Amino acid sequence: MKRDEQNAPASPSSTVTPDDIRYDALCRAYNYRFIAKPDYFRLIHSPREAEDAVREAVRAGKRIAVRSRGHCGEDFVAAPDVRVILDLSPMSRVEFDRERNAFVIEAGAPVGKMIHDLFHHWGVTIPCGFCMGVGAGGHISGGGYGPLSRTLGLSVDYLHAVEVVVVDEDGTVSTVVATREEDDPNRDLWWAHTGGGGGNFGVITRYWMRSPDASGTDPAGLLPRPPSALHVAEVSWPWQDLTEAGFVRLIGNLVDWQLANSAPDSPNADLYALVNCMHRSAGNIAMHAHVPEAAPDSHARMDAFLEALGAGVDIVPSVRRQSLPWMSATQYLAVPDTGPFAIGLRCKVKSADLRGPHDEQQLATAYRHLTRDDYRGTYSALEYIGYGGRVNTVPSADTAIPRGALLKTFYMVTWQDPAEDDEHLRWIRELYRDIHASTGGVPAPGAINTGAYINYADVDLADPEWNTSDVPWYTLYYGDNYPRLQEVKAKWDPLNIFHHALSIVGTP
């Protein structure tokens, strides 16, 4: 044996079976409501390994599921009949590919690493969330958004190409690269990954990102630059001082401001805010808002926003303002998924995208559930999140994710004790149902709602107990784009190898 071979590090073992010390840890991802029990895990380090793993499982007739970092809110990966889980977390590189003249992001890269590496090495970014542990594989394919989306659009607006391991009607496994180029014969597969969600068409292994209007070969000019610094305002309203009328006015003010300032050409499109209406047992309602420090009149516009928010609200909030460099701001505002509370976390999420305001009755309903004395939650919340702006400069049919929303709402409840499952699930389901009572318990598309967001997966939308409208779950998520997604599914996954509780069903 050569000396360099003798001293080379051992290759990592890519197959984890129940007798492996790593197995129990891999069975538990972010949401402990669902514990996987596959025959084995395959840790994927390269596209070739992904292809080999799919081929082996297909030949053995074993159901496959795929995950990047394991943040799914439902049991899409941990379903009882899943026999093989392909874990893409070892594939986490963020690099520049000179051959494609684009940034390559592997599917297992967490958002935090993606933000850090793009900025640290090249001074660029893409609009994405600040939940730093979420994997790029699911985040981007679902049409990822974040605090810069009002000025930059969605992550998929920068998707140049995607690499996917697929299975044809004969069971043949291959790796395909699909690009946004109009003459690419695989372009429909690229389109499906601009909001169609993960786990539908194959194994996503890599993305290539580049601004559609970029030119040249300098990496620093191929994606947008983030603001050099953000002026951040953190505001807190104590529940003990907030009446129902005050709550309705406060949130009504926020929604009205958001709808009035979310056009692509709005001078306030660069001002982002997230209001976190936690249950009263948490003590307060909290908001963080920011605007680029160097933007015209940034501090004055933040003043005006805060003044508009408090108009007619008889309560003095706690306000803290500071300016932070870009990377410091991303870390300061990050949503962590580590620490003592994250261990054993159980959660349920829901969503609704708005183009019109919640009326006073809906806001009073939210107040009633958020102040219930017979319920307490460690983190039980309804969030209102800034959206719109440049997001809506892209026609809905150009990507799989529909456009048109100006504001997002996100419902989340977390807990740790399995004995409390029914209590917390009932609370969030009743809150959501009652707010959307006039449209069958769901955000049916219309004058107020545009639907829901697939990355906040919610199986209740397919349950007639909770969805009493005549609008199916797939219309809530995909709108008029669903038939085209079905065609792509039938072409690229004709055997339905990749499926889950809310997966796209191919046309016959």
PDB file of N, CA and C in Angstrom, residues 68 107 134-144 197-198 204 207 453 455:
ATOM      1  N   SER A  68     -33.396  16.995   3.145  1.00  0.00           N
ATOM      2  CA  SER A  68     -32.140  17.742   3.135  1.00  0.00           C
ATOM      3  C   SER A  68     -31.677  18.009   4.558  1.00  0.00           C
ATOM      4  N   ALA A 107     -28.063  20.477  -2.137  1.00  0.00           N
ATOM      5  CA  ALA A 107     -29.388  20.413  -1.513  1.00  0.00           C
ATOM      6  C   ALA A 107     -29.343  20.349   0.001  1.00  0.00           C
ATOM      7  N   VAL A 134     -32.790  25.354   8.095  1.00  0.00           N
ATOM      8  CA  VAL A 134     -33.582  24.774   7.008  1.00  0.00           C
ATOM      9  C   VAL A 134     -32.682  24.467   5.816  1.00  0.00           C
ATOM     10  N   GLY A 135     -32.911  23.345   5.160  1.00  0.00           N
ATOM     11  CA  GLY A 135     -32.082  22.938   4.038  1.00  0.00           C
ATOM     12  C   GLY A 135     -32.484  23.589   2.731  1.00  0.00           C
ATOM     13  N   ALA A 136     -31.493  23.846   1.884  1.00  0.00           N
ATOM     14  CA  ALA A 136     -31.757  24.465   0.587  1.00  0.00           C
ATOM     15  C   ALA A 136     -32.650  23.593  -0.281  1.00  0.00           C
ATOM     16  N   GLY A 137     -32.549  22.278  -0.159  1.00  0.00           N
ATOM     17  CA  GLY A 137     -33.305  21.379  -1.029  1.00  0.00           C
ATOM     18  C   GLY A 137     -34.788  21.647  -1.021  1.00  0.00           C
ATOM     19  N   GLY A 138     -35.392  21.716   0.165  1.00  0.00           N
ATOM     20  CA  GLY A 138     -36.817  21.979   0.257  1.00  0.00           C
ATOM     21  C   GLY A 138     -37.146  23.449   0.191  1.00  0.00           C
ATOM     22  N   HIS A 139     -36.278  24.290   0.747  1.00  0.00           N
ATOM     23  CA  HIS A 139     -36.567  25.723   0.811  1.00  0.00           C
ATOM     24  C   HIS A 139     -36.682  26.327  -0.583  1.00  0.00           C
ATOM     25  N   ILE A 140     -35.724  26.073  -1.431  1.00  0.00           N
ATOM     26  CA  ILE A 140     -35.728  26.663  -2.762  1.00  0.00           C
ATOM     27  C   ILE A 140     -36.825  26.049  -3.625  1.00  0.00           C
ATOM     28  N   SER A 141     -36.971  24.743  -3.609  1.00  0.00           N
ATOM     29  CA  SER A 141     -37.948  24.098  -4.491  1.00  0.00           C
ATOM     30  C   SER A 141     -39.377  24.496  -4.155  1.00  0.00           C
ATOM     31  N   GLY A 142     -39.621  24.934  -2.911  1.00  0.00           N
ATOM     32  CA  GLY A 142     -40.945  25.400  -2.532  1.00  0.00           C
ATOM     33  C   GLY A 142     -41.175  26.866  -2.834  1.00  0.00           C
ATOM     34  N   GLY A 143     -40.193  27.549  -3.424  1.00  0.00           N
ATOM     35  CA  GLY A 143     -40.328  28.963  -3.745  1.00  0.00           C
ATOM     36  C   GLY A 143     -39.925  29.851  -2.602  1.00  0.00           C
ATOM     37  N   GLY A 144     -38.799  29.545  -1.948  1.00  0.00           N
ATOM     38  CA  GLY A 144     -38.394  30.207  -0.720  1.00  0.00           C
ATOM     39  C   GLY A 144     -38.458  31.729  -0.760  1.00  0.00           C
ATOM     40  N   GLY A 197     -42.408  22.336  -4.762  1.00  0.00           N
ATOM     41  CA  GLY A 197     -42.149  21.649  -3.494  1.00  0.00           C
ATOM     42  C   GLY A 197     -41.261  20.434  -3.666  1.00  0.00           C
ATOM     43  N   GLY A 198     -40.647  20.019  -2.557  1.00  0.00           N
ATOM     44  CA  GLY A 198     -39.748  18.869  -2.589  1.00  0.00           C
ATOM     45  C   GLY A 198     -40.484  17.546  -2.512  1.00  0.00           C
ATOM     46  N   ILE A 204     -33.515  15.990  -5.551  1.00  0.00           N
ATOM     47  CA  ILE A 204     -32.780  17.210  -5.871  1.00  0.00           C
ATOM     48  C   ILE A 204     -31.399  17.112  -5.234  1.00  0.00           C
ATOM     49  N   TYR A 207     -28.497  22.916  -6.933  1.00  0.00           N
ATOM     50  CA  TYR A 207     -29.080  24.058  -7.629  1.00  0.00           C
ATOM     51  C   TYR A 207     -27.948  24.930  -8.163  1.00  0.00           C
ATOM     52  N   TYR A 453     -49.038  28.256   1.439  1.00  0.00           N
ATOM     53  CA  TYR A 453     -47.637  28.148   1.026  1.00  0.00           C
ATOM     54  C   TYR A 453     -47.157  26.726   1.261  1.00  0.00           C
ATOM     55  N   ASN A 455     -44.348  25.247   1.465  1.00  0.00           N
ATOM     56  CA  ASN A 455     -43.270  24.971   2.417  1.00  0.00           C
ATOM     57  C   ASN A 455     -43.754  24.957   3.855  1.00  0.00           C
TER      58      ASN A 455
END
